Structure formats: C-alpha cells, structure tokens
mmCIF file of C-alpha atoms and ligand atoms in Angstrom:
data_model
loop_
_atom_site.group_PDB
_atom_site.id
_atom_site.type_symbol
_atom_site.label_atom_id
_atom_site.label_comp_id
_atom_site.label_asym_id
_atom_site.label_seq_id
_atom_site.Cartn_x
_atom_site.Cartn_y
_atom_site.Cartn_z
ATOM 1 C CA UNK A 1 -61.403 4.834 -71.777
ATOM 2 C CA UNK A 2 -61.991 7.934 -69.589
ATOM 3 C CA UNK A 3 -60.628 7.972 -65.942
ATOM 4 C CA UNK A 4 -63.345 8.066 -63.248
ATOM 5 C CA UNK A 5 -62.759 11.673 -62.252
ATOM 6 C CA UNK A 6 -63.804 12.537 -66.129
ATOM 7 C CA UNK A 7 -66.570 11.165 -65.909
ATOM 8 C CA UNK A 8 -70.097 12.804 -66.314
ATOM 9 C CA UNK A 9 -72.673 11.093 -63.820
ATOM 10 C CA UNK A 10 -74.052 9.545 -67.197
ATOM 11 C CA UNK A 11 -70.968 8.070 -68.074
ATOM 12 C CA UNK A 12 -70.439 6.712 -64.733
ATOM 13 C CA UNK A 13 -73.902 5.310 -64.561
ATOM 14 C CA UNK A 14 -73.121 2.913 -67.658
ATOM 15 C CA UNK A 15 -69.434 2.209 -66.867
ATOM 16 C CA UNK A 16 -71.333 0.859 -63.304
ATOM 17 C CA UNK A 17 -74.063 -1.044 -65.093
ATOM 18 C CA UNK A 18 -70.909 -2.696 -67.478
ATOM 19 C CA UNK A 19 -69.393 -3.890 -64.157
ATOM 20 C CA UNK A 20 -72.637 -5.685 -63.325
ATOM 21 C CA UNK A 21 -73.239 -3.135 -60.156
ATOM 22 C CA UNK A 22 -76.106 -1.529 -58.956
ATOM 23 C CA UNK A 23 -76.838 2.077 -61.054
ATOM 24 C CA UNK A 24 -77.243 3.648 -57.314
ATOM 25 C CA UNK A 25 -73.164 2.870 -57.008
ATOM 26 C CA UNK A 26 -72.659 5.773 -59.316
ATOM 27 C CA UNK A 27 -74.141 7.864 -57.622
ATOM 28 C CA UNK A 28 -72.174 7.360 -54.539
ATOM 29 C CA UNK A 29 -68.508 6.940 -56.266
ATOM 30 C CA UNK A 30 -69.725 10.808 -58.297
ATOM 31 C CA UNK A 31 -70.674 12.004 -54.584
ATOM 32 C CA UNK A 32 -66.988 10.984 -52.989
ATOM 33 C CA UNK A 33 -65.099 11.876 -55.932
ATOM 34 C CA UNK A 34 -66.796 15.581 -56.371
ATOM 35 C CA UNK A 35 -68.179 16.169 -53.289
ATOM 36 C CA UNK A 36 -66.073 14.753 -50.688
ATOM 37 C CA UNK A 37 -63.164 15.276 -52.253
ATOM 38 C CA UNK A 38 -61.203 11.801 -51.600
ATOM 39 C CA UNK A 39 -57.807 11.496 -52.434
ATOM 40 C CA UNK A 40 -57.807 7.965 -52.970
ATOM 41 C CA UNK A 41 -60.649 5.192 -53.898
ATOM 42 C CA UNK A 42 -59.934 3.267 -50.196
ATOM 43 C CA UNK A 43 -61.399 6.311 -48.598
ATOM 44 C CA UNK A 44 -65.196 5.639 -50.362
ATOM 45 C CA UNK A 45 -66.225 3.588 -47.269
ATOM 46 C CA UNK A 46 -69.159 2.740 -48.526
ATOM 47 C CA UNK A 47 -68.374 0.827 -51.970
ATOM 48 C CA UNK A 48 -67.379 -2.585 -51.977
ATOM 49 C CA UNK A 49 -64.058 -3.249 -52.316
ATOM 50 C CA UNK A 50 -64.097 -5.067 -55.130
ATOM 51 C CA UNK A 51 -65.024 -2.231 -56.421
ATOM 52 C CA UNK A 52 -62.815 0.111 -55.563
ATOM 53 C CA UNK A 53 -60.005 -2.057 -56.668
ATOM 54 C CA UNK A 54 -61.384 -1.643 -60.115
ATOM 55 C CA UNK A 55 -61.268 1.784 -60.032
ATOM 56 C CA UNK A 56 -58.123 2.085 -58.446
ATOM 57 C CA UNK A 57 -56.767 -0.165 -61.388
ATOM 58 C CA UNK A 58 -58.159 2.482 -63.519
ATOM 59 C CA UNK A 59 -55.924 5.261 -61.994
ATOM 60 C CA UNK A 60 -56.995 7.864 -59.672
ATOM 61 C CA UNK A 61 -55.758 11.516 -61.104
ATOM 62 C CA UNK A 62 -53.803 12.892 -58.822
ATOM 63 C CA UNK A 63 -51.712 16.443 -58.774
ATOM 64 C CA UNK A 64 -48.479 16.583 -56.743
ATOM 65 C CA UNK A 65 -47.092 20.162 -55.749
ATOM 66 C CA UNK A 66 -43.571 21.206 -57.166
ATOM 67 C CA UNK A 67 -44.129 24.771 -56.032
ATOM 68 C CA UNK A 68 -46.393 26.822 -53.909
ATOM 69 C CA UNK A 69 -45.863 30.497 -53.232
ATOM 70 C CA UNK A 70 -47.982 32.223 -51.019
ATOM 71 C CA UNK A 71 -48.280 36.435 -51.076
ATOM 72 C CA UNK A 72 -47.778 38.366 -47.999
ATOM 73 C CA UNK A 73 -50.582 40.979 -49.204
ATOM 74 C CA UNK A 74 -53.385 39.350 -50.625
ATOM 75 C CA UNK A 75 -53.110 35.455 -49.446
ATOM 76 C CA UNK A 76 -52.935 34.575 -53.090
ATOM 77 C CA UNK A 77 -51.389 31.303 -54.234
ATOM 78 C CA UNK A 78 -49.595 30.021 -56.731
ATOM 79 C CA UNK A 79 -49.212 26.402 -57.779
ATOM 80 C CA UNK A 80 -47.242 24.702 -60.031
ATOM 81 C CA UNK A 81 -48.782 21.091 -60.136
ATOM 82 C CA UNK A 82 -47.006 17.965 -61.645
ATOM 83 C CA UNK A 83 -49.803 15.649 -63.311
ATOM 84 C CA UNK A 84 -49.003 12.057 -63.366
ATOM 85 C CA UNK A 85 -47.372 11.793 -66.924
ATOM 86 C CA UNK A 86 -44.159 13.846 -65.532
ATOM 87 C CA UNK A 87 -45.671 17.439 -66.911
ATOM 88 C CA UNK A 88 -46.228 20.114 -65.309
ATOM 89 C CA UNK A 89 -48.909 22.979 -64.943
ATOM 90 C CA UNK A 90 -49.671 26.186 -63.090
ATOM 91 C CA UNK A 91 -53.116 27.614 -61.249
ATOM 92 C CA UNK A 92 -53.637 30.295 -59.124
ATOM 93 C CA UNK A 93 -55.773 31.025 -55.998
ATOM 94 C CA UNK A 94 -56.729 34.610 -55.085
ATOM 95 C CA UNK A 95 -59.154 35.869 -52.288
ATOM 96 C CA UNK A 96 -61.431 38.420 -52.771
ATOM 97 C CA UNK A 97 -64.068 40.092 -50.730
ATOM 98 C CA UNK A 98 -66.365 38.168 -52.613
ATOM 99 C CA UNK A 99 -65.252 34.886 -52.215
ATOM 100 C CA UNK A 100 -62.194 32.941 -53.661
ATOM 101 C CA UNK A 101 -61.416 32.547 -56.750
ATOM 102 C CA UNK A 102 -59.099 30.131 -58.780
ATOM 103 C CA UNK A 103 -57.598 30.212 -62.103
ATOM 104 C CA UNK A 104 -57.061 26.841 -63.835
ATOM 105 C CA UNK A 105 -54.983 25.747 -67.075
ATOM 106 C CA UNK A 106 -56.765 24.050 -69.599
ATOM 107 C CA UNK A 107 -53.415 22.424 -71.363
ATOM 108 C CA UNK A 108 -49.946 21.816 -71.156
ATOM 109 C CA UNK A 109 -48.229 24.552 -73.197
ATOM 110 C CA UNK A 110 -50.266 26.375 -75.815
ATOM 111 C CA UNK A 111 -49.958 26.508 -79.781
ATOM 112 C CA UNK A 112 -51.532 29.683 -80.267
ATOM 113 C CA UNK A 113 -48.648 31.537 -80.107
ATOM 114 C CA UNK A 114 -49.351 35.253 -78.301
ATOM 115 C CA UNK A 115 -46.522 37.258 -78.669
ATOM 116 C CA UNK A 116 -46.954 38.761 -74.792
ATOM 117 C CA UNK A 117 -47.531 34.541 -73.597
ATOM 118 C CA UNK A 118 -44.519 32.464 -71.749
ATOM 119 C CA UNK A 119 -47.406 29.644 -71.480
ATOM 120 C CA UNK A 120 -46.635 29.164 -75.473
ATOM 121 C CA UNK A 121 -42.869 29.640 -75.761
ATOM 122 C CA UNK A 122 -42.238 25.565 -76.043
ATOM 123 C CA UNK A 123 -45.789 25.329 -78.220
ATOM 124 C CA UNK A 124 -48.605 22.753 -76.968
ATOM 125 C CA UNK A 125 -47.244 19.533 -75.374
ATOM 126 C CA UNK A 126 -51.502 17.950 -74.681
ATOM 127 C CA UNK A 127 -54.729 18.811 -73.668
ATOM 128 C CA UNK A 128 -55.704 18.132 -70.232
ATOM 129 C CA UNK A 129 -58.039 15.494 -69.106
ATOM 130 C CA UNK A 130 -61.405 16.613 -67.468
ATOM 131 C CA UNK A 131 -59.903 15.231 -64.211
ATOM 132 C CA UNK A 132 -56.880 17.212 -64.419
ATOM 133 C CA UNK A 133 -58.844 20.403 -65.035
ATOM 134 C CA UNK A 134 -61.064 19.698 -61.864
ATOM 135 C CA UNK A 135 -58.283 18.167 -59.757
ATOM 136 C CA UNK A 136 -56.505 21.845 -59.740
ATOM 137 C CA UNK A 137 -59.796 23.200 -58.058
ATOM 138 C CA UNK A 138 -59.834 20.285 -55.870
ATOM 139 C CA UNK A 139 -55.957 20.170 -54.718
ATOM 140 C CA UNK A 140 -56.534 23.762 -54.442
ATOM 141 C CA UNK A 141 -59.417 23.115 -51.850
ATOM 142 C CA UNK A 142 -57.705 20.655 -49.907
ATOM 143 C CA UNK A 143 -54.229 22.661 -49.775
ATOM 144 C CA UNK A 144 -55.675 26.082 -48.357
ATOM 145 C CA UNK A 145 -58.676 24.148 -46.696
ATOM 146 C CA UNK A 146 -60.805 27.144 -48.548
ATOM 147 C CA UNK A 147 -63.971 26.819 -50.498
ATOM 148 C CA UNK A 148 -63.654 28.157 -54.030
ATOM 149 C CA UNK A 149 -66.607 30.229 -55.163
ATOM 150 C CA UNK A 150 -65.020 31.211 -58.879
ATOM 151 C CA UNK A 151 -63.740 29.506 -61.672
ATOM 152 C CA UNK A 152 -61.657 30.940 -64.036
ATOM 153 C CA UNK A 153 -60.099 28.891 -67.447
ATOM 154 C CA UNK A 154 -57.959 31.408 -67.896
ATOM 155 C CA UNK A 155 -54.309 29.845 -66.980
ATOM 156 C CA UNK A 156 -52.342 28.006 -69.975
ATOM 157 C CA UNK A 157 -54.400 26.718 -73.371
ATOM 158 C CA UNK A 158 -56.988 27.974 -74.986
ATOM 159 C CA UNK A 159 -59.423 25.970 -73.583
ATOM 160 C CA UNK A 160 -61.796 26.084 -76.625
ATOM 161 C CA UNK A 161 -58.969 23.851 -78.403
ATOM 162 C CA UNK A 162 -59.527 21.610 -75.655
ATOM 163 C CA UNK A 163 -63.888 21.864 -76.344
ATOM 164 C CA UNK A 164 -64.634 18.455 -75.124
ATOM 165 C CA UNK A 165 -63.703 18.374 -72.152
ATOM 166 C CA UNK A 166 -64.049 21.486 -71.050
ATOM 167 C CA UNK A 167 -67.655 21.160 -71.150
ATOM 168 C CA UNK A 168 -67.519 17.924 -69.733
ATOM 169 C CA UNK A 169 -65.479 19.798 -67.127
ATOM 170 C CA UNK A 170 -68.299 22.503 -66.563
ATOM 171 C CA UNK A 171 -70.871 19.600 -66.594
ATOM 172 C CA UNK A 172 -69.509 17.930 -63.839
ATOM 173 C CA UNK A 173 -68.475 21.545 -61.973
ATOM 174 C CA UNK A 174 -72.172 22.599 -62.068
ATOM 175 C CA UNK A 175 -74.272 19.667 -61.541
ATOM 176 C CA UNK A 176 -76.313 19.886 -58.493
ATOM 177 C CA UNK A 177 -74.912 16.133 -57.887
ATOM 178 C CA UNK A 178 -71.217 16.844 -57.959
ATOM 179 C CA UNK A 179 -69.574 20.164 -56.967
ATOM 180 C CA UNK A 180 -73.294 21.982 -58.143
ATOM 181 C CA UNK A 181 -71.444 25.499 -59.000
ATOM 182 C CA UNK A 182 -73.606 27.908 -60.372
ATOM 183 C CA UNK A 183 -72.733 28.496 -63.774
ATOM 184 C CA UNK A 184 -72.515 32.528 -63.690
ATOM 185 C CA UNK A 185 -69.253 31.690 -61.766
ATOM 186 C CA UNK A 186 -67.319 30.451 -64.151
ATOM 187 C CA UNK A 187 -65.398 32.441 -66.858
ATOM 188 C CA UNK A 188 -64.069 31.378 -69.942
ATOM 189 C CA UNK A 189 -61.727 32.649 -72.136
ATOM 190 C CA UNK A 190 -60.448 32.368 -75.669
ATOM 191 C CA UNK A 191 -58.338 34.055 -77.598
ATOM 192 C CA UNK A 192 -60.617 33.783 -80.865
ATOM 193 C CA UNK A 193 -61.185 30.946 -82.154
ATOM 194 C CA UNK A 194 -64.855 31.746 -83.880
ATOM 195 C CA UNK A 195 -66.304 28.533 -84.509
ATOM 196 C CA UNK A 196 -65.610 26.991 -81.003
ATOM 197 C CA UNK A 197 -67.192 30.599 -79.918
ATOM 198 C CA UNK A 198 -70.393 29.321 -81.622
ATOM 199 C CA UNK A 199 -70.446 26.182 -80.783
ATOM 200 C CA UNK A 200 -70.361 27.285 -77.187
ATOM 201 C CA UNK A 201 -73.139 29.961 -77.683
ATOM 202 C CA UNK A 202 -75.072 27.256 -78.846
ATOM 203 C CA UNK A 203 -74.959 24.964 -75.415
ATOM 204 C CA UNK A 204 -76.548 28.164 -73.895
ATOM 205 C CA UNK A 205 -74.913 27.760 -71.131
ATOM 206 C CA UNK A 206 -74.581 30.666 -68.194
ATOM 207 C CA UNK A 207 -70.752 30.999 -68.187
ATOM 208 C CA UNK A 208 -69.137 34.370 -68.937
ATOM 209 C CA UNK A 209 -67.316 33.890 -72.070
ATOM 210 C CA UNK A 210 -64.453 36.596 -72.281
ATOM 211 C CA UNK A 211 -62.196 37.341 -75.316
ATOM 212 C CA UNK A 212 -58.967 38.210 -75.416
ATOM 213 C CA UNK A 213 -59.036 40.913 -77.866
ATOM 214 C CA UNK A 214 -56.061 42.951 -77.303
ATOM 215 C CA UNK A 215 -56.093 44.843 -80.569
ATOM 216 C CA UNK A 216 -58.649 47.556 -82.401
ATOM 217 C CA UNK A 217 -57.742 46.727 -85.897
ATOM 218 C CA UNK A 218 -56.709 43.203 -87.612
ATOM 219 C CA UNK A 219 -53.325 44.627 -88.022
ATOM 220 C CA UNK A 220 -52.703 44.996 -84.254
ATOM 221 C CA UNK A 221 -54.190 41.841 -83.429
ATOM 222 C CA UNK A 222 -52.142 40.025 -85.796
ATOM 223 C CA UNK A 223 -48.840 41.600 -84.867
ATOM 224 C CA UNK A 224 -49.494 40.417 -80.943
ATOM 225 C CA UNK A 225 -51.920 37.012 -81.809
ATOM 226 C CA UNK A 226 -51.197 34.921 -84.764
ATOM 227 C CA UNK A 227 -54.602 33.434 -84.519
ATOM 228 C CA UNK A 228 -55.509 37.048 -85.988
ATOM 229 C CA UNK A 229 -54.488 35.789 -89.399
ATOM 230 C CA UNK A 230 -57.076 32.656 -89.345
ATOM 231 C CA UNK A 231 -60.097 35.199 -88.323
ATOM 232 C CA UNK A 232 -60.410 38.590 -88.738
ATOM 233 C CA UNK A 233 -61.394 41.348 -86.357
ATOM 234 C CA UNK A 234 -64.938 41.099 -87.814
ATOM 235 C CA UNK A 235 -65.585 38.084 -87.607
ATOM 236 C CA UNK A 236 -64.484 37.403 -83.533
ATOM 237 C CA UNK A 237 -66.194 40.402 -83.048
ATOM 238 C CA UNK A 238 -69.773 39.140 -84.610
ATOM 239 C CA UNK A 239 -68.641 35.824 -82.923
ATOM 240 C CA UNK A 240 -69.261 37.458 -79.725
ATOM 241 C CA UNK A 241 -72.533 39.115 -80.352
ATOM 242 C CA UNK A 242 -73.701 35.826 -81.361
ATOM 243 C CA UNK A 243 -72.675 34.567 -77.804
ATOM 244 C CA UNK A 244 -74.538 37.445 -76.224
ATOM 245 C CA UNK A 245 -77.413 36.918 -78.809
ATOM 246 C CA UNK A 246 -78.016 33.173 -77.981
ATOM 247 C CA UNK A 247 -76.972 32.923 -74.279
ATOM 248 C CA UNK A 248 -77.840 36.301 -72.948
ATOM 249 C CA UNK A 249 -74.611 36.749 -71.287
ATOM 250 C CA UNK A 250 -72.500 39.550 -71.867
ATOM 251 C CA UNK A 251 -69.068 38.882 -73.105
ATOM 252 C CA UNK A 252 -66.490 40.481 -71.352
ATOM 253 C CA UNK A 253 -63.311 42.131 -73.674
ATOM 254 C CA UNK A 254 -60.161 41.355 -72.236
ATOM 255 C CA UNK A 255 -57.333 43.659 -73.326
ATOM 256 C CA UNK A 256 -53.809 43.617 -72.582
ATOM 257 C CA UNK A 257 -51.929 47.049 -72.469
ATOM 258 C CA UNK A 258 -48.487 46.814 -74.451
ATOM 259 C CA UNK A 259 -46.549 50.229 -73.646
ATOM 260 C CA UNK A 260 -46.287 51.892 -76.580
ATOM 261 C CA UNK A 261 -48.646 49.011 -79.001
ATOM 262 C CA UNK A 262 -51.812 49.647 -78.178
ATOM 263 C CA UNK A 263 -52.206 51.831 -75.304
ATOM 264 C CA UNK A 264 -52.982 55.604 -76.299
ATOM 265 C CA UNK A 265 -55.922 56.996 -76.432
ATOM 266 C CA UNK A 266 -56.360 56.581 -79.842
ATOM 267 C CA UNK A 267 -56.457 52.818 -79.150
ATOM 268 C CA UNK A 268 -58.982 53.517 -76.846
ATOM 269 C CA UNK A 269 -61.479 55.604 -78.976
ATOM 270 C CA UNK A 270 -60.900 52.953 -82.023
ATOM 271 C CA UNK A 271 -62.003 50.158 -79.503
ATOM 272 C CA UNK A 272 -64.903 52.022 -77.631
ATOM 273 C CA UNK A 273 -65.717 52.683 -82.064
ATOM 274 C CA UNK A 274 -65.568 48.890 -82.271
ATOM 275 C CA UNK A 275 -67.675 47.177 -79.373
ATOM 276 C CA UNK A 276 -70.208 50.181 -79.377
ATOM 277 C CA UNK A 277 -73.883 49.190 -78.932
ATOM 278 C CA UNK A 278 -72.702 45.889 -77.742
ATOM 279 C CA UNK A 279 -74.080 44.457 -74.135
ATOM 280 C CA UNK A 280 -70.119 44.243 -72.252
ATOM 281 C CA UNK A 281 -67.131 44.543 -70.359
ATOM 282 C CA UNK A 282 -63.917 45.485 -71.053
ATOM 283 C CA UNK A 283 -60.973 44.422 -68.303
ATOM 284 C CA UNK A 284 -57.626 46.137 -68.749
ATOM 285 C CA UNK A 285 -54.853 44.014 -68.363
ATOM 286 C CA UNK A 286 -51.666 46.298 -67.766
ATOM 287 C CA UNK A 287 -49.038 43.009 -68.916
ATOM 288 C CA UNK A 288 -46.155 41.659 -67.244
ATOM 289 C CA UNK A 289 -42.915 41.828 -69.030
ATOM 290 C CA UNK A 290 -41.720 38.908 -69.692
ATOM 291 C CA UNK A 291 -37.760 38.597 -70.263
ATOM 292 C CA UNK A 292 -37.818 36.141 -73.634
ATOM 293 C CA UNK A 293 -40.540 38.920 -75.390
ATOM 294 C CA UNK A 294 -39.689 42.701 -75.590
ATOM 295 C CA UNK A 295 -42.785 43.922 -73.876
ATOM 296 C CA UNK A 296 -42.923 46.679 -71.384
ATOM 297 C CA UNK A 297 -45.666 47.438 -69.194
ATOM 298 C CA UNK A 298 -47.731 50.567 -69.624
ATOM 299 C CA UNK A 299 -47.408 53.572 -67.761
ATOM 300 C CA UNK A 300 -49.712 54.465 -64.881
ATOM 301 C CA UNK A 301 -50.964 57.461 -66.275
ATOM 302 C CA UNK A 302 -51.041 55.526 -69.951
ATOM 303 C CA UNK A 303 -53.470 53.015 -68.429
ATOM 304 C CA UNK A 304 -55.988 55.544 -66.594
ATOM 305 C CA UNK A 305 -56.322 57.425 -69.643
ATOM 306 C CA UNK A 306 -57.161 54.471 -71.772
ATOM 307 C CA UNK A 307 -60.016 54.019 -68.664
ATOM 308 C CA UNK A 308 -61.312 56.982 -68.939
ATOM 309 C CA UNK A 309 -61.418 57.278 -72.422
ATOM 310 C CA UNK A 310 -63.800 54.332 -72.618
ATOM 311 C CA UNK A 311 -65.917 55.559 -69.670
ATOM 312 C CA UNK A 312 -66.559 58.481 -71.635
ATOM 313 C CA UNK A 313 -68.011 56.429 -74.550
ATOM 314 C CA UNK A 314 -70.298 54.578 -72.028
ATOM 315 C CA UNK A 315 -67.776 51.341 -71.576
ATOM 316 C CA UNK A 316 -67.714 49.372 -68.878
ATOM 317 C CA UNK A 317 -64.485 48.798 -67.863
ATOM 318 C CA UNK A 318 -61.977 47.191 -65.139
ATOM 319 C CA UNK A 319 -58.514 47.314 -64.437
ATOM 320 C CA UNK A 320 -57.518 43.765 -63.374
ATOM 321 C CA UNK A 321 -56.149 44.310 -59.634
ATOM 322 C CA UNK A 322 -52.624 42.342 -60.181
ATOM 323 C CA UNK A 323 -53.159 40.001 -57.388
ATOM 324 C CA UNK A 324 -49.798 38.089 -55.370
ATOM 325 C CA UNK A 325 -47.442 41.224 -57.047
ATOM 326 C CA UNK A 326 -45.285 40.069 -54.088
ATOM 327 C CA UNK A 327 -45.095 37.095 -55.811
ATOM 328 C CA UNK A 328 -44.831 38.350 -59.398
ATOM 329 C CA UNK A 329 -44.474 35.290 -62.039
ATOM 330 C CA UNK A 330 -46.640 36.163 -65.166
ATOM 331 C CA UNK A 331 -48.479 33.310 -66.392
ATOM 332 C CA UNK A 332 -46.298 30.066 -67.403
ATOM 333 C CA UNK A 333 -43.181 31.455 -66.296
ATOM 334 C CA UNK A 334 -43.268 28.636 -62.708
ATOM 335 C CA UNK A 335 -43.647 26.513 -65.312
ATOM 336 C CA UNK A 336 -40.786 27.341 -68.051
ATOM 337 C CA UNK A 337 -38.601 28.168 -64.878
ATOM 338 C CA UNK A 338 -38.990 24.259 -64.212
ATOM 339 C CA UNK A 339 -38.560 23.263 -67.209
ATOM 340 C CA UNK A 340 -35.289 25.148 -67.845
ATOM 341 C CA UNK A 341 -34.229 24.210 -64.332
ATOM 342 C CA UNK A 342 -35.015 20.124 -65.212
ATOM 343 C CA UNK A 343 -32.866 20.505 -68.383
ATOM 344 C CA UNK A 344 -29.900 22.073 -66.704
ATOM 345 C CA UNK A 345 -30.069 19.202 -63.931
ATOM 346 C CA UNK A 346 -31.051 21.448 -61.259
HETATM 347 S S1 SF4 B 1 -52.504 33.905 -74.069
HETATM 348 FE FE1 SF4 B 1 -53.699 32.023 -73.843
HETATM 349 S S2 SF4 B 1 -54.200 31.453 -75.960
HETATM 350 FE FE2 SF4 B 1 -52.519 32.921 -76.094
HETATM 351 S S3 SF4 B 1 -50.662 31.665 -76.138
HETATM 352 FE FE3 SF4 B 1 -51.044 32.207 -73.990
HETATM 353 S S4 SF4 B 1 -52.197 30.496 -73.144
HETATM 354 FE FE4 SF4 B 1 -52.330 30.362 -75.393
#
C-alpha cells in the first residue's frame, strides 16, 4: 500500500472511508500533510488520535540531511538527503529574482547511462516514492524557511522511468487542495524516452517538458546517451512536436556543451537545421567536468558563438547561469562522494 504522503486526495478519501472515518477526515490529514507541512502525524491537532496512530503505523516519509552547503554568492543550496531505507539523494535550491526555485531527483541512481552523468556511474538502485519526491520540496521549505515558486525534475533519474508517480507527484503539487502550484512552474525533463513523451502529451497537462538533446545527429547522441540507440534522432524529435501539438507548450531543448564534441558552430547550424519551424527553447548547458568521465568544459568564447549562431537562425536560446559555482559539485557527485566515503569507513 501507498504511504499517506503519496497519496492523491482520491486515494486518501477511500483509504479514510476503509477505516470507517468520516470522508471530511481526508480532507484535513491532505491539508496538514501538503499544506501545513507537519513533520509528524501528532502535530494534526485536529484528527483523532486513533487516527493518527494509524497513520503513524503506516510510516511518515521523512528526509534527514547528511549535507547542506550553502553559496556565498547566490544563497543557493545544496542537499544531500538520506530517505528512510539508508539511500541517499541530492536537490538543489537556487534564488532567483523571480522567485525560488528547487531541483528535485526523481530516483536513486539512474540506468540511462549519459556519458557526461555521475548520477548513473553505480546504475539505478529504485524509483522514488511520490512522498519522497515532494518531501525534498517540503524539507527544502522548512530548512531555508523560503517558499518555493519552481519545480524542477531535473536532479537524478529520468523521471519518465519513474511515470507513475511522477504524475501522481504533479497531481498532488498542483491541486488547489494541497500545495495548489500552478502547473506552468514545473519543468520536466527526459532524456528521450518517446513513448513516456507521449503518454505525457496526452495528460495535457501545463508543465514544460524539456529534452535533453545534446546531440544534432544520431551519431552524436549515441556516443554521449546510450538511450540514442533505442530511439533515433527523428523520432525524439517528432516526440516533441507531438508534446507541443497536444499540450500547447513549447518544449524547451536542453543541450550540454562537450569541449571539442559538439560545440562548434557547425553543431550549432546542424541543430538550429534540426528544431527549425518548431515553437521552443534551447538552454545551453556549458558541463561540469567530472573526474571519472573525460569531459572538459567548453570555452567561453566556444559557448557564445554556439549562442549566437542560433540567434541568427531565429532560436531562442539561454545559457544556464551556473548557480552555487562557489559550491561547485555537478549533479550526483554529494552523492557518489558519500557513497565512496561509506565504503571506505569514513
Ligand atoms: S543525465 Fe539524467 S537521464 Fe542521463 S544518466 Fe544522468 S540522471 Fe540519468
């Protein structure tokens, strides 16, 4: 059975009605566990208690801290979170002028297998429950005592091989009886997996979907993306219109620039050649070297011309600000630092 925190409203409303309680109960358990926040059942002052003790006999998901670093410059934070089971995951808070924002991991580990990824260097370990997903926004919200305004799946997994609960987790995110996020504030992204693309176009829901495309050609996406080799450039690519075609959202194009891989202009005219006439965004990702992959980052001047190259062709584009560079850690490496640290017995 689900946990409590997992729970749609729906699902809550019938698990209430199987303990004999009044439907209404649900309600007010959704509102303290969404709203409110609580850390722990006792704190629902208005349930009865013999009520609570169920639920607290279902177990209440709970992150603990292992890590927090905090930049100097930009306020961002990073968290690595242990979940109950003894794993452990990382998120990321950043302020903007526009409100914060917090990136959230989807799973433990990752099997798809990027070359430029330390989240997949140990493969996928499990998915993570909706409760876990929500709990990093939560913790998140409790540690820096600030609201969150964006919500970005973007940490470790691919969330679409997690499908179920992730849109359970938007569900509960967006309805106007739990945390009631607007749905144009949360981003998800995949690295191409084109049926799961569908199947979310199909929900028509107002998320930005972004794809990690990271190659012009099949051949370059299959040297940095083994998931390149299941579906080919073609077919993530009409995966995506389909998105924009069914939702109305456009899909944002997220590309990571390898020095020397895919970074010269060339690159850049191939993939202005490739997403032409299409309704989107393409964010530049300049990548952080990792020390188990030989991948450099790409030059300054490498990286502007690759901008302007696109602008030219009428492309929106972005470079992602690196946010917390005071704090460097590229994605999953808090987390494989741990682990490598917990097998050496530090
Ligand atoms: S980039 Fe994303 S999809 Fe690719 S291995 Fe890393 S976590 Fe998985």
């Amino acid at each position: 059975m689900k946990d409590i925190k997992s729970m749609t409203l729906s699902e809550l409303t019938d698990y209430i009605k199987e303990q004999k309680e009044p439907a209404f109960r649900a309600a007010q358990i959704y509102k303290w566990i969404h709203q409110d926040m609580v850390e722990h059942p006792s704190q629902m002052t208005n349930v009865p208690k013999k009520l609570i003790q169920k639920i607290e006999e279902m177990g209440f998901t709970e992150l603990t801290v292992v890590t927090r670093l905090v930049s100097k410059q930009d306020g961002t934070n990073k968290f690595l979170f242990r979940l109950q089971d003894g794993n452990v995951i990382e998120s990321v808070f950043m302020k903007y002028k526009h409100g914060n924002s917090v990136c959230i991991s989807s799973q433990v580990g990752c099997r798809m297998g990027c070359r430029f990824c330390a989240s997949t260097l140990s493969g996928l370990v499990r998915n993570l429950t909706v409760s876990e997903m929500l709990e990093q926004i939560y913790s998140m919200e409790r540690i820096t005592g600030e609201k969150v305004s964006n919500v970005v799946v973007m940490g470790t997994g691919e969330p679409l091989d997690n499908f179920d609960n992730l849109v359970d987790f938007i569900t509960i995110l967006t309805s106007k009886e739990g945390r009631n996020l607007s749905q144009r504030n949360i981003t998800v992204s995949s690295c191409g997996l084109v049926p799961e693309i569908k199947k979310l176009a199909d929900l028509k829901l107002s998320i930005t979907f972004a794809l990690s495309l990271h190659g012009t050609t099949g051949e370059e996406r299959r040297k940095l993306m083994p998931i390149a080799n299941k579906y080919s450039i073609d077919e993530v690519i009409d995966a995506c219109r389909y998105y924009f075609d069914r939702t109305g959202r456009r899909v944002t194009f997220e590309y990571a620039l390898v020095k020397d891989e895919n970074d010269s202009v060339a690159h850049a005219k191939r993939l202005a050649d490739l997403i032409r006439g299409m309704n989107c965004h393409v964010n530049l990702i300049p990548v952080n070297p990792i020390k188990e992959r030989d991948y450099a980052r790409s030059e300054a001047d490498s990286i502007e011309k690759f901008k302007y190259t696109l602008e030219k062709n009428k492309i929106n584009v972005t470079i992602r600000r690196s946010m917390g560079s005071d704090i460097d850690a590229a994605c999953g490496q808090l987390r494989r630092k741990y682990e490598s640290d917990a097998a050496a017995g530090k």
